[in-house]
mmCIF file of C-alpha atoms in Angstrom:
data_model
loop_
_atom_site.group_PDB
_atom_site.id
_atom_site.type_symbol
_atom_site.label_atom_id
_atom_site.label_comp_id
_atom_site.label_asym_id
_atom_site.label_seq_id
_atom_site.Cartn_x
_atom_site.Cartn_y
_atom_site.Cartn_z
ATOM 1 C CA MET A 1 108.036 55.285 77.124
ATOM 2 C CA ILE A 2 106.665 54.603 73.655
ATOM 3 C CA PHE A 3 103.221 55.920 72.778
ATOM 4 C CA SER A 4 101.486 54.308 69.860
ATOM 5 C CA SER A 5 97.942 54.241 68.583
ATOM 6 C CA THR A 6 98.618 50.940 66.831
ATOM 7 C CA SER A 7 97.772 47.481 68.177
ATOM 8 C CA SER A 8 101.380 46.327 68.184
ATOM 9 C CA LEU A 9 104.906 47.670 68.106
ATOM 10 C CA GLU A 10 106.673 46.817 64.885
ATOM 11 C CA GLY A 11 109.739 44.618 65.407
ATOM 12 C CA ARG A 12 109.253 44.433 69.166
ATOM 13 C CA LYS A 13 107.862 41.589 71.210
ATOM 14 C CA ILE A 14 105.246 42.439 73.819
ATOM 15 C CA ILE A 15 105.898 40.326 76.892
ATOM 16 C CA LYS A 16 103.225 41.639 79.241
ATOM 17 C CA TYR A 17 99.878 43.410 79.033
ATOM 18 C CA TYR A 18 99.063 45.455 82.138
ATOM 19 C CA GLY A 19 95.680 46.732 81.067
ATOM 20 C CA ILE A 20 94.135 50.169 80.652
ATOM 21 C CA VAL A 21 95.756 53.409 81.782
ATOM 22 C CA THR A 22 93.993 56.771 81.615
ATOM 23 C CA GLY A 23 94.743 60.449 82.014
ATOM 24 C CA GLU A 24 92.339 63.364 82.187
ATOM 25 C CA SER A 25 92.533 67.124 82.294
ATOM 26 C CA LEU A 26 90.148 70.018 82.019
ATOM 27 C CA ILE A 27 90.077 73.467 80.418
ATOM 28 C CA GLY A 28 87.673 76.158 81.484
ATOM 29 C CA ALA A 29 88.479 78.079 84.651
ATOM 30 C CA ASN A 30 89.857 81.304 83.279
ATOM 31 C CA VAL A 31 87.366 84.071 82.717
ATOM 32 C CA TYR A 32 89.937 86.523 81.324
ATOM 33 C CA LYS A 33 91.018 84.012 78.726
ATOM 34 C CA ASP A 34 87.353 83.512 77.811
ATOM 35 C CA LEU A 35 86.849 87.250 77.568
ATOM 36 C CA PHE A 36 89.662 87.847 75.122
ATOM 37 C CA SER A 37 89.024 84.760 73.050
ATOM 38 C CA GLY A 38 85.417 85.988 72.812
ATOM 39 C CA VAL A 39 86.651 89.324 71.509
ATOM 40 C CA ARG A 40 88.874 87.571 69.006
ATOM 41 C CA ASP A 41 85.932 85.453 67.898
ATOM 42 C CA VAL A 42 84.219 88.724 66.984
ATOM 43 C CA VAL A 43 87.139 90.456 65.314
ATOM 44 C CA GLY A 44 88.667 87.327 63.825
ATOM 45 C CA GLY A 45 92.141 85.897 64.218
ATOM 46 C CA ARG A 46 93.593 82.919 66.022
ATOM 47 C CA THR A 47 92.678 82.381 69.639
ATOM 48 C CA SER A 48 96.230 81.441 70.513
ATOM 49 C CA LYS A 49 95.528 81.522 74.247
ATOM 50 C CA TYR A 50 93.071 78.680 73.781
ATOM 51 C CA GLU A 51 95.531 76.779 71.627
ATOM 52 C CA GLU A 52 98.118 77.152 74.365
ATOM 53 C CA GLU A 53 95.635 75.966 76.997
ATOM 54 C CA ILE A 54 94.648 72.944 74.940
ATOM 55 C CA GLN A 55 98.292 71.984 74.388
ATOM 56 C CA GLN A 56 99.001 72.243 78.105
ATOM 57 C CA ALA A 57 95.887 70.254 79.027
ATOM 58 C CA ARG A 58 96.717 67.542 76.484
ATOM 59 C CA ALA A 59 100.281 67.289 77.825
ATOM 60 C CA LEU A 60 98.899 67.012 81.360
ATOM 61 C CA ALA A 61 96.495 64.202 80.418
ATOM 62 C CA ILE A 62 99.286 62.258 78.678
ATOM 63 C CA LYS A 63 101.690 62.803 81.580
ATOM 64 C CA SER A 64 99.111 61.513 84.060
ATOM 65 C CA MET A 65 98.557 58.417 81.888
ATOM 66 C CA GLU A 66 102.312 57.878 81.507
ATOM 67 C CA GLU A 67 102.875 58.005 85.275
ATOM 68 C CA LYS A 68 100.226 55.337 85.824
ATOM 69 C CA ALA A 69 101.832 53.120 83.172
ATOM 70 C CA LYS A 70 105.263 53.551 84.779
ATOM 71 C CA GLU A 71 103.840 52.603 88.180
ATOM 72 C CA LEU A 72 102.564 49.356 86.653
ATOM 73 C CA GLY A 73 106.025 48.626 85.222
ATOM 74 C CA ALA A 74 105.160 49.260 81.566
ATOM 75 C CA ASN A 75 107.515 50.748 79.011
ATOM 76 C CA ALA A 76 104.972 51.452 76.249
ATOM 77 C CA ILE A 77 101.365 52.411 75.727
ATOM 78 C CA ILE A 78 99.652 50.986 72.670
ATOM 79 C CA GLY A 79 96.164 51.508 71.253
ATOM 80 C CA LEU A 80 96.408 55.112 72.391
ATOM 81 C CA LYS A 81 93.235 57.174 72.101
ATOM 82 C CA MET A 82 92.542 60.827 72.794
ATOM 83 C CA ASP A 83 89.208 62.468 73.186
ATOM 84 C CA TYR A 84 88.007 66.054 73.551
ATOM 85 C CA SER A 85 84.567 66.401 75.112
ATOM 86 C CA ASN A 86 82.719 69.663 75.542
ATOM 87 C CA LEU A 87 81.082 69.506 78.968
ATOM 88 C CA GLY A 88 79.768 73.047 78.997
ATOM 89 C CA GLY A 89 76.587 72.162 77.140
ATOM 90 C CA THR A 90 74.770 75.336 76.315
ATOM 91 C CA MET A 91 77.413 77.418 78.080
ATOM 92 C CA GLY A 92 80.207 75.638 76.273
ATOM 93 C CA ASN A 93 83.331 76.736 78.093
ATOM 94 C CA THR A 94 84.531 73.500 79.669
ATOM 95 C CA ILE A 95 86.490 70.924 77.714
ATOM 96 C CA LEU A 96 87.497 67.558 79.122
ATOM 97 C CA ILE A 97 90.564 66.038 77.533
ATOM 98 C CA THR A 98 91.027 62.331 78.036
ATOM 99 C CA SER A 99 93.765 60.018 76.892
ATOM 100 C CA TYR A 100 93.824 56.288 77.428
ATOM 101 C CA GLY A 101 95.599 53.267 76.135
ATOM 102 C CA THR A 102 96.921 49.805 76.990
ATOM 103 C CA ALA A 103 100.023 49.669 79.148
ATOM 104 C CA VAL A 104 102.435 46.990 77.947
ATOM 105 C CA ARG A 105 105.993 45.858 78.471
ATOM 106 C CA PHE A 106 108.022 44.976 75.416
ATOM 107 C CA GLU A 107 111.343 43.188 75.143
ATOM 108 C CA LYS A 108 114.153 45.600 74.304
ATOM 109 C CA MET B 1 67.318 102.164 50.734
ATOM 110 C CA SER B 2 67.260 105.897 50.158
ATOM 111 C CA LEU B 3 66.912 108.439 52.923
ATOM 112 C CA LEU B 4 63.358 109.177 51.838
ATOM 113 C CA ASP B 5 62.481 105.458 51.985
ATOM 114 C CA SER B 6 64.016 105.274 55.407
ATOM 115 C CA ILE B 7 61.974 108.249 56.610
ATOM 116 C CA LYS B 8 58.844 106.729 55.115
ATOM 117 C CA SER B 9 59.359 103.374 56.793
ATOM 118 C CA ASN B 10 60.257 105.014 60.094
ATOM 119 C CA PHE B 11 57.362 107.434 60.078
ATOM 120 C CA TYR B 12 54.724 104.962 58.949
ATOM 121 C CA ILE B 13 54.064 106.658 55.604
ATOM 122 C CA LYS B 14 53.253 103.792 53.325
ATOM 123 C CA HIS B 15 52.312 105.738 50.211
ATOM 124 C CA ASP B 16 54.532 107.117 47.492
ATOM 125 C CA ASN B 17 51.965 109.778 46.675
ATOM 126 C CA PRO B 18 53.561 113.273 47.089
ATOM 127 C CA LYS B 19 50.221 114.515 48.374
ATOM 128 C CA ASP B 20 50.401 112.086 51.305
ATOM 129 C CA ILE B 21 53.909 113.252 52.107
ATOM 130 C CA LEU B 22 52.731 116.865 52.019
ATOM 131 C CA PHE B 23 49.800 116.069 54.327
ATOM 132 C CA ALA B 24 52.127 114.235 56.674
ATOM 133 C CA ALA B 25 54.481 117.235 56.762
ATOM 134 C CA ILE B 26 51.544 119.565 57.460
ATOM 135 C CA SER B 27 50.374 117.304 60.319
ATOM 136 C CA ILE B 28 53.847 117.229 61.859
ATOM 137 C CA LEU B 29 54.233 121.004 61.535
ATOM 138 C CA PHE B 30 50.764 121.536 63.004
ATOM 139 C CA GLY B 31 51.515 119.306 65.995
ATOM 140 C CA THR B 32 54.867 120.986 66.524
ATOM 141 C CA PHE B 33 53.308 124.425 66.292
ATOM 142 C CA ILE B 34 50.617 123.612 68.869
ATOM 143 C CA GLY B 35 53.263 122.055 71.120
ATOM 144 C CA VAL B 36 55.566 125.070 70.919
ATOM 145 C CA VAL B 37 52.688 127.515 71.487
ATOM 146 C CA SER B 38 51.473 125.565 74.512
ATOM 147 C CA TYR B 39 55.054 125.429 75.818
ATOM 148 C CA ILE B 40 55.506 129.222 75.458
ATOM 149 C CA LEU B 41 52.113 129.948 77.050
ATOM 150 C CA SER B 42 52.822 127.579 79.898
ATOM 151 C CA PHE B 43 56.131 129.336 80.570
ATOM 152 C CA LYS B 44 54.643 132.809 80.276
ATOM 153 C CA CYS B 45 51.833 131.918 82.702
ATOM 154 C CA ASN B 46 54.254 129.986 84.912
ATOM 155 C CA LEU B 47 52.069 126.881 85.097
ATOM 156 C CA ALA B 48 54.320 125.038 87.517
ATOM 157 C CA ILE B 49 53.716 122.329 90.081
ATOM 158 C CA PHE B 50 56.412 121.971 92.782
ATOM 159 C CA GLY B 51 58.658 124.166 90.671
ATOM 160 C CA TRP B 52 58.260 121.966 87.591
ATOM 161 C CA ASN B 53 56.571 123.528 84.607
ATOM 162 C CA ILE B 54 53.790 121.239 83.385
ATOM 163 C CA ALA B 55 54.782 122.022 79.812
ATOM 164 C CA PHE B 56 57.695 119.584 80.142
ATOM 165 C CA VAL B 57 55.143 116.788 80.126
ATOM 166 C CA LEU B 58 52.034 118.265 78.548
ATOM 167 C CA SER B 59 53.486 120.039 75.484
ATOM 168 C CA PRO B 60 54.970 116.908 73.849
ATOM 169 C CA ILE B 61 51.758 115.000 74.569
ATOM 170 C CA LEU B 62 49.638 117.816 73.171
ATOM 171 C CA ALA B 63 51.846 118.105 70.077
ATOM 172 C CA GLY B 64 51.634 114.376 69.411
ATOM 173 C CA TYR B 65 47.881 114.346 69.988
ATOM 174 C CA CYS B 66 47.238 117.295 67.613
ATOM 175 C CA GLU B 67 49.481 115.824 64.927
ATOM 176 C CA THR B 68 47.802 112.428 65.092
ATOM 177 C CA PHE B 69 44.364 114.013 65.175
ATOM 178 C CA LEU B 70 45.034 116.018 61.998
ATOM 179 C CA SER B 71 46.770 113.220 60.100
ATOM 180 C CA LYS B 72 43.888 110.854 60.903
ATOM 181 C CA LYS B 73 41.429 113.430 59.627
ATOM 182 C CA ILE B 74 43.148 114.276 56.339
ATOM 183 C CA MET B 75 45.024 111.032 55.566
ATOM 184 C CA ASP B 76 43.170 108.432 57.615
ATOM 185 C CA GLU B 77 46.588 107.364 58.848
ATOM 186 C CA THR B 78 48.962 108.221 61.687
ATOM 187 C CA THR B 79 52.341 109.854 61.143
ATOM 188 C CA GLY B 80 53.875 108.450 64.329
ATOM 189 C CA ALA B 81 53.665 111.513 66.613
ATOM 190 C CA ILE B 82 56.982 112.875 65.410
ATOM 191 C CA SER B 83 56.168 116.336 66.787
ATOM 192 C CA ALA B 84 56.025 114.820 70.288
ATOM 193 C CA TYR B 85 59.673 113.784 69.940
ATOM 194 C CA LEU B 86 60.547 117.204 68.531
ATOM 195 C CA LEU B 87 58.882 118.795 71.537
ATOM 196 C CA PHE B 88 60.788 116.506 73.876
ATOM 197 C CA PHE B 89 63.919 117.838 72.247
ATOM 198 C CA VAL B 90 62.741 121.438 72.615
ATOM 199 C CA THR B 91 61.810 120.985 76.280
ATOM 200 C CA VAL B 92 65.135 119.313 77.095
ATOM 201 C CA VAL B 93 67.225 121.984 75.366
ATOM 202 C CA HIS B 94 65.191 124.955 76.566
ATOM 203 C CA GLY B 95 63.879 123.794 79.940
ATOM 204 C CA PHE B 96 66.837 121.847 81.293
ATOM 205 C CA ILE B 97 69.808 123.471 79.615
ATOM 206 C CA LEU B 98 69.026 127.064 78.585
ATOM 207 C CA THR B 99 66.619 128.346 81.265
ATOM 208 C CA ASN B 100 67.719 126.148 84.158
ATOM 209 C CA PRO B 101 71.390 125.313 83.706
ATOM 210 C CA THR B 102 71.666 124.066 87.305
ATOM 211 C CA LEU B 103 69.730 120.993 86.246
ATOM 212 C CA GLY B 104 72.042 120.639 83.271
ATOM 213 C CA PHE B 105 72.208 117.460 81.285
ATOM 214 C CA ASN B 106 70.780 115.120 83.875
ATOM 215 C CA GLY B 107 69.384 111.598 83.814
ATOM 216 C CA ILE B 108 65.968 112.678 82.538
ATOM 217 C CA SER B 109 67.364 114.687 79.636
ATOM 218 C CA PHE B 110 69.745 111.849 78.821
ATOM 219 C CA GLY B 111 66.875 109.349 78.786
ATOM 220 C CA VAL B 112 64.752 111.648 76.644
ATOM 221 C CA SER B 113 67.619 112.122 74.205
ATOM 222 C CA LEU B 114 67.882 108.336 73.897
ATOM 223 C CA ILE B 115 64.150 108.122 73.163
ATOM 224 C CA ILE B 116 64.481 110.820 70.496
ATOM 225 C CA LEU B 117 67.401 108.990 68.910
ATOM 226 C CA GLN B 118 65.559 105.696 69.111
ATOM 227 C CA SER B 119 62.558 107.160 67.313
ATOM 228 C CA ALA B 120 64.676 108.833 64.649
ATOM 229 C CA PHE B 121 66.947 105.887 63.893
ATOM 230 C CA PRO B 122 65.223 102.789 65.300
ATOM 231 C CA ILE B 123 67.271 100.093 63.559
ATOM 232 C CA ALA B 124 70.668 101.712 64.068
ATOM 233 C CA PHE B 125 69.848 102.702 67.649
ATOM 234 C CA ASN B 126 68.469 99.286 68.590
ATOM 235 C CA TYR B 127 71.529 97.590 67.137
ATOM 236 C CA LEU B 128 73.931 99.912 68.953
ATOM 237 C CA PHE B 129 72.066 99.676 72.232
ATOM 238 C CA PHE B 130 70.872 96.079 72.405
ATOM 239 C CA VAL B 131 73.731 94.401 70.553
ATOM 240 C CA VAL B 132 76.834 96.564 70.909
ATOM 241 C CA PHE B 133 76.283 98.268 74.258
ATOM 242 C CA LEU B 134 74.727 95.303 76.071
ATOM 243 C CA GLY B 135 77.329 93.013 74.500
ATOM 244 C CA ILE B 136 80.177 95.129 75.867
ATOM 245 C CA LEU B 137 78.406 95.384 79.213
ATOM 246 C CA SER B 138 78.057 91.603 79.454
ATOM 247 C CA TYR B 139 81.787 91.221 78.794
ATOM 248 C CA ILE B 140 82.560 93.768 81.498
ATOM 249 C CA LEU B 141 80.244 91.950 83.904
ATOM 250 C CA GLY B 142 82.106 88.782 82.967
ATOM 251 C CA ILE B 143 85.154 90.354 84.556
ATOM 252 C CA PHE B 144 83.358 91.552 87.656
ATOM 253 C CA LYS B 145 81.296 88.435 88.309
ATOM 254 C CA PRO B 146 84.150 86.442 89.909
ATOM 255 C CA LEU B 147 84.733 89.387 92.253
ATOM 256 C CA THR B 148 81.066 89.587 93.252
ATOM 257 C CA ASP B 149 80.998 85.786 93.584
ATOM 258 C CA LYS B 150 84.002 85.930 95.891
ATOM 259 C CA LEU B 151 82.308 88.611 97.976
ATOM 260 C CA TYR B 152 79.053 86.636 98.090
ATOM 261 C CA PHE B 153 80.682 83.380 99.149
ATOM 262 C CA THR B 154 82.691 85.180 101.838
ATOM 263 C CA VAL B 155 80.038 87.436 103.338
ATOM 264 C CA VAL B 156 76.796 85.432 103.025
ATOM 265 C CA PRO B 157 78.041 82.203 104.711
ATOM 266 C CA PHE B 158 79.466 84.324 107.532
ATOM 267 C CA VAL B 159 76.206 86.237 108.059
ATOM 268 C CA THR B 160 74.157 83.021 107.773
ATOM 269 C CA LYS B 161 76.366 81.357 110.374
ATOM 270 C CA LEU B 162 75.964 84.336 112.713
ATOM 271 C CA SER B 163 72.184 84.078 112.453
ATOM 272 C CA GLY B 164 72.410 80.381 113.323
ATOM 273 C CA ARG B 165 71.199 79.086 109.984
ATOM 274 C CA GLU B 166 72.805 76.708 107.545
ATOM 275 C CA PHE B 167 74.278 78.228 104.397
ATOM 276 C CA LYS B 168 73.033 76.612 101.205
ATOM 277 C CA PRO B 169 75.090 77.604 98.181
ATOM 278 C CA PRO B 170 73.135 78.503 95.058
ATOM 279 C CA LYS B 171 72.889 75.731 92.524
ATOM 280 C CA TYR B 172 74.977 77.394 89.851
ATOM 281 C CA LYS B 173 78.011 77.053 92.082
ATOM 282 C CA LEU B 174 79.626 73.673 91.613
ATOM 283 C CA THR B 175 80.359 71.990 94.939
ATOM 284 C CA THR B 176 80.997 68.440 96.114
ATOM 285 C CA GLU B 177 77.558 68.524 97.756
ATOM 286 C CA ASN B 178 75.485 69.492 94.747
ATOM 287 C CA PHE B 179 77.273 67.672 91.978
ATOM 288 C CA ALA B 180 77.232 63.892 91.548
ATOM 289 C CA GLN B 181 77.494 63.090 95.251
ATOM 290 C CA ASN B 182 76.409 59.481 94.603
ATOM 291 C CA LEU B 183 79.809 58.668 93.092
ATOM 292 C CA TYR B 184 82.664 57.174 95.111
ATOM 293 C CA GLU B 185 86.251 56.297 94.548
ATOM 294 C CA GLU B 186 86.622 52.999 92.765
ATOM 295 C CA LYS B 187 89.645 50.733 92.787
ATOM 296 C CA ASN B 188 92.116 50.600 89.924
ATOM 297 C CA PRO B 189 90.306 49.380 86.766
ATOM 298 C CA ASN B 190 92.975 46.715 86.248
ATOM 299 C CA GLU B 191 92.224 45.083 89.612
ATOM 300 C CA HIS B 192 88.884 43.585 88.551
ATOM 301 C CA GLY B 193 90.550 40.470 87.114
ATOM 302 C CA ILE B 194 89.740 41.482 83.534
ATOM 303 C CA LEU B 195 92.357 42.391 80.947
ATOM 304 C CA PHE B 196 91.275 45.598 79.224
ATOM 305 C CA LEU B 197 92.910 46.330 75.884
ATOM 306 C CA THR B 198 92.266 49.488 73.887
ATOM 307 C CA SER B 199 93.641 47.870 70.734
ATOM 308 C CA ALA B 200 91.283 45.994 68.430
ATOM 309 C CA GLU B 201 93.777 43.301 67.422
ATOM 310 C CA PRO B 202 95.483 41.681 70.383
ATOM 311 C CA TYR B 203 99.036 40.875 69.476
ATOM 312 C CA GLN B 204 100.909 37.824 70.824
ATOM 313 C CA ILE B 205 97.893 36.862 72.858
ATOM 314 C CA ASN B 206 95.277 34.472 71.496
ATOM 315 C CA VAL B 207 91.544 35.033 71.596
ATOM 316 C CA LYS B 208 89.779 31.749 72.248
ATOM 317 C CA GLU B 209 86.277 33.108 71.954
ATOM 318 C CA TYR B 210 84.590 36.358 70.942
ATOM 319 C CA ILE B 211 81.593 36.886 73.217
ATOM 320 C CA GLY B 212 80.249 40.243 72.002
ATOM 321 C CA LEU B 213 79.772 43.919 72.757
ATOM 322 C CA ARG B 214 79.206 44.937 76.341
ATOM 323 C CA GLU B 215 78.908 48.331 77.988
ATOM 324 C CA GLY B 216 79.145 49.777 81.449
ATOM 325 C CA TYR B 217 77.898 53.306 82.009
ATOM 326 C CA VAL B 218 77.210 55.954 84.599
ATOM 327 C CA VAL B 219 74.840 58.911 84.273
ATOM 328 C CA ILE B 220 75.623 61.983 86.340
ATOM 329 C CA PRO B 221 72.543 64.148 86.845
ATOM 330 C CA ASN B 222 73.421 67.806 86.942
ATOM 331 C CA GLU B 223 71.181 70.254 88.746
ATOM 332 C CA ASN B 224 73.390 73.172 87.812
ATOM 333 C CA LYS B 225 71.394 74.713 85.000
ATOM 334 C CA LEU B 226 74.035 77.343 84.380
ATOM 335 C CA PHE B 227 76.915 74.955 84.074
ATOM 336 C CA GLU B 228 80.141 76.853 84.076
ATOM 337 C CA VAL B 229 83.460 76.013 85.663
ATOM 338 C CA LYS B 230 85.083 79.233 86.794
ATOM 339 C CA THR B 231 87.464 78.415 89.598
ATOM 340 C CA LYS B 232 90.301 75.928 89.994
ATOM 341 C CA GLN B 233 88.406 74.381 92.901
ATOM 342 C CA GLU B 234 85.352 73.711 90.719
ATOM 343 C CA GLU B 235 87.635 72.342 88.031
ATOM 344 C CA LEU B 236 89.135 69.885 90.504
ATOM 345 C CA ILE B 237 85.697 68.770 91.718
ATOM 346 C CA LEU B 238 84.532 68.159 88.172
ATOM 347 C CA LEU B 239 87.678 66.285 87.167
ATOM 348 C CA THR B 240 87.599 64.082 90.266
ATOM 349 C CA ARG B 241 83.936 63.272 89.672
ATOM 350 C CA PHE B 242 84.583 62.344 86.072
ATOM 351 C CA LYS B 243 87.482 60.084 87.040
ATOM 352 C CA GLU B 244 85.250 58.370 89.599
ATOM 353 C CA ALA B 245 82.463 58.031 87.034
ATOM 354 C CA LYS B 246 84.871 56.538 84.489
ATOM 355 C CA ASP B 247 86.195 54.016 87.042
ATOM 356 C CA MET B 248 82.607 53.090 87.972
ATOM 357 C CA ALA B 249 81.694 52.614 84.310
ATOM 358 C CA ILE B 250 84.706 50.306 83.861
ATOM 359 C CA LYS B 251 83.749 48.403 87.000
ATOM 360 C CA ARG B 252 80.230 47.885 85.623
ATOM 361 C CA LEU B 253 81.713 46.716 82.347
ATOM 362 C CA ALA B 254 83.941 44.289 84.272
ATOM 363 C CA GLU B 255 80.864 42.880 86.032
ATOM 364 C CA SER B 256 79.158 42.465 82.678
ATOM 365 C CA VAL B 257 82.253 40.696 81.303
ATOM 366 C CA LYS B 258 82.267 38.266 84.218
ATOM 367 C CA GLU B 259 78.560 37.554 83.741
ATOM 368 C CA ALA B 260 79.184 36.845 80.059
ATOM 369 C CA GLY B 261 81.967 34.398 80.913
ATOM 370 C CA GLY B 262 84.837 36.420 79.428
ATOM 371 C CA ASN B 263 88.193 37.368 80.862
ATOM 372 C CA GLY B 264 89.124 40.300 78.651
ATOM 373 C CA VAL B 265 87.913 43.230 76.600
ATOM 374 C CA ILE B 266 89.392 44.374 73.308
ATOM 375 C CA ASP B 267 88.819 47.654 71.482
ATOM 376 C CA LEU B 268 87.831 49.331 74.732
ATOM 377 C CA GLU B 269 86.442 52.828 74.335
ATOM 378 C CA ILE B 270 85.491 55.396 76.934
ATOM 379 C CA ASP B 271 82.947 57.995 75.928
ATOM 380 C CA TYR B 272 81.940 61.185 77.677
ATOM 381 C CA ASN B 273 78.649 62.502 76.395
ATOM 382 C CA ILE B 274 76.402 65.324 77.397
ATOM 383 C CA VAL B 275 72.664 64.797 77.137
ATOM 384 C CA GLY B 276 69.683 66.977 77.946
ATOM 385 C CA GLU B 277 71.151 70.354 76.966
ATOM 386 C CA LEU B 278 68.553 73.059 77.691
ATOM 387 C CA ALA B 279 66.438 70.817 79.882
ATOM 388 C CA GLY B 280 69.426 70.416 82.228
ATOM 389 C CA ASP B 281 72.718 68.852 81.349
ATOM 390 C CA LYS B 282 73.348 65.231 82.232
ATOM 391 C CA PHE B 283 76.635 63.476 81.697
ATOM 392 C CA HIS B 284 76.744 59.998 80.280
ATOM 393 C CA ILE B 285 80.046 58.205 80.774
ATOM 394 C CA ALA B 286 80.289 54.857 79.020
ATOM 395 C CA ALA B 287 82.996 52.188 78.791
ATOM 396 C CA LYS B 288 82.347 49.734 75.971
ATOM 397 C CA GLY B 289 84.248 47.068 74.131
ATOM 398 C CA ILE B 290 84.254 43.545 72.724
ATOM 399 C CA VAL B 291 84.235 40.902 75.423
ATOM 400 C CA VAL B 292 86.580 38.003 74.684
ATOM 401 C CA LEU B 293 87.981 34.906 76.317
ATOM 402 C CA PHE B 294 91.765 35.003 76.148
ATOM 403 C CA GLU B 295 93.683 31.759 75.994
ATOM 404 C CA GLY B 296 96.039 30.959 78.823
ATOM 405 C CA MET B 297 94.481 33.432 81.230
ATOM 406 C CA PRO B 298 92.436 32.489 84.271
ATOM 407 C CA GLN B 299 88.689 32.937 83.963
ATOM 408 C CA PRO B 300 87.451 35.382 86.584
ATOM 409 C CA ARG B 301 84.899 34.272 89.135
#
């Protein structure tokens, strides 16, 4: 599966457009993680636990999108977009990660 | 700020005049003297009510009153009843620790000590207490809250059921009943007969006509003022609701595309926004893009 944020795939001919595929994941259900990242916010330093969580959540969103594209019969996703939305509002501990793109089939 | 400045600002002495400082010192000493004398007399005469010597309460008050009275007379200004705090200290050390060690360092003496410290070092004490101590406490409660939540949601529904009533979960707890229950599962966004492309420049597919920007959106009202996702179950509810909302927004966009006479959307974007903030969070999920008519594709009806 090729992932590309471009509108086309250089040197490859797209033979079918399947339409939009999406993947979502969420961060925010771990109070212990919040506690220690809060402490690190005070004392400084990298909140590596959060970084790890974000990486995992991003991978999950992309995997979910990829599975949907495979089900449709696509072998690439073009026009790929990723978005991070803070849903926590004033509380600010919930992040929604979304990825979406156009599932296509190109000639190999 | 020097120590003297600090004492001046703490004890309400606003003048640099050494005479004022001398008068203030005399007032404090006078108040303290009266307080100590009254304390000794009260002990000697055993002025006790239910075993409690009234000097514990009266001596600090008397000391503060006498000090203020004198400072008002000679300076036309108050010195902040410092002798009252000194007397509190005397009564705690003498009354609770030296003469009656069985009482020891109890809650009252601890509270009084805090008051004395607060009066002596207001800024430092307030910072340590209100910022540092309460900050640490809130973190600790952050650990214990899931445990108390678990206990609450186990015991209270059970007791409510036993009493024959219906259990209504509090609004801060995210459930399928109190969050976005008007949403429903929508079919696959690609089954509406519209070709959705996230790319802005369709490649190897011709656009016959550009119709314009269209948008489909869904607003999720949120009654949960304290919006916080703490458990995996809540996380799943929220994620499912957002997926449903996104599919509904795309469906509404598809309807708008059909109305406009198009058969495709290019440069499709999906936005998740939060609006309202302190007044109550609302979620605005929008799918928007440029409606086009692709060549060689059937026009949806």
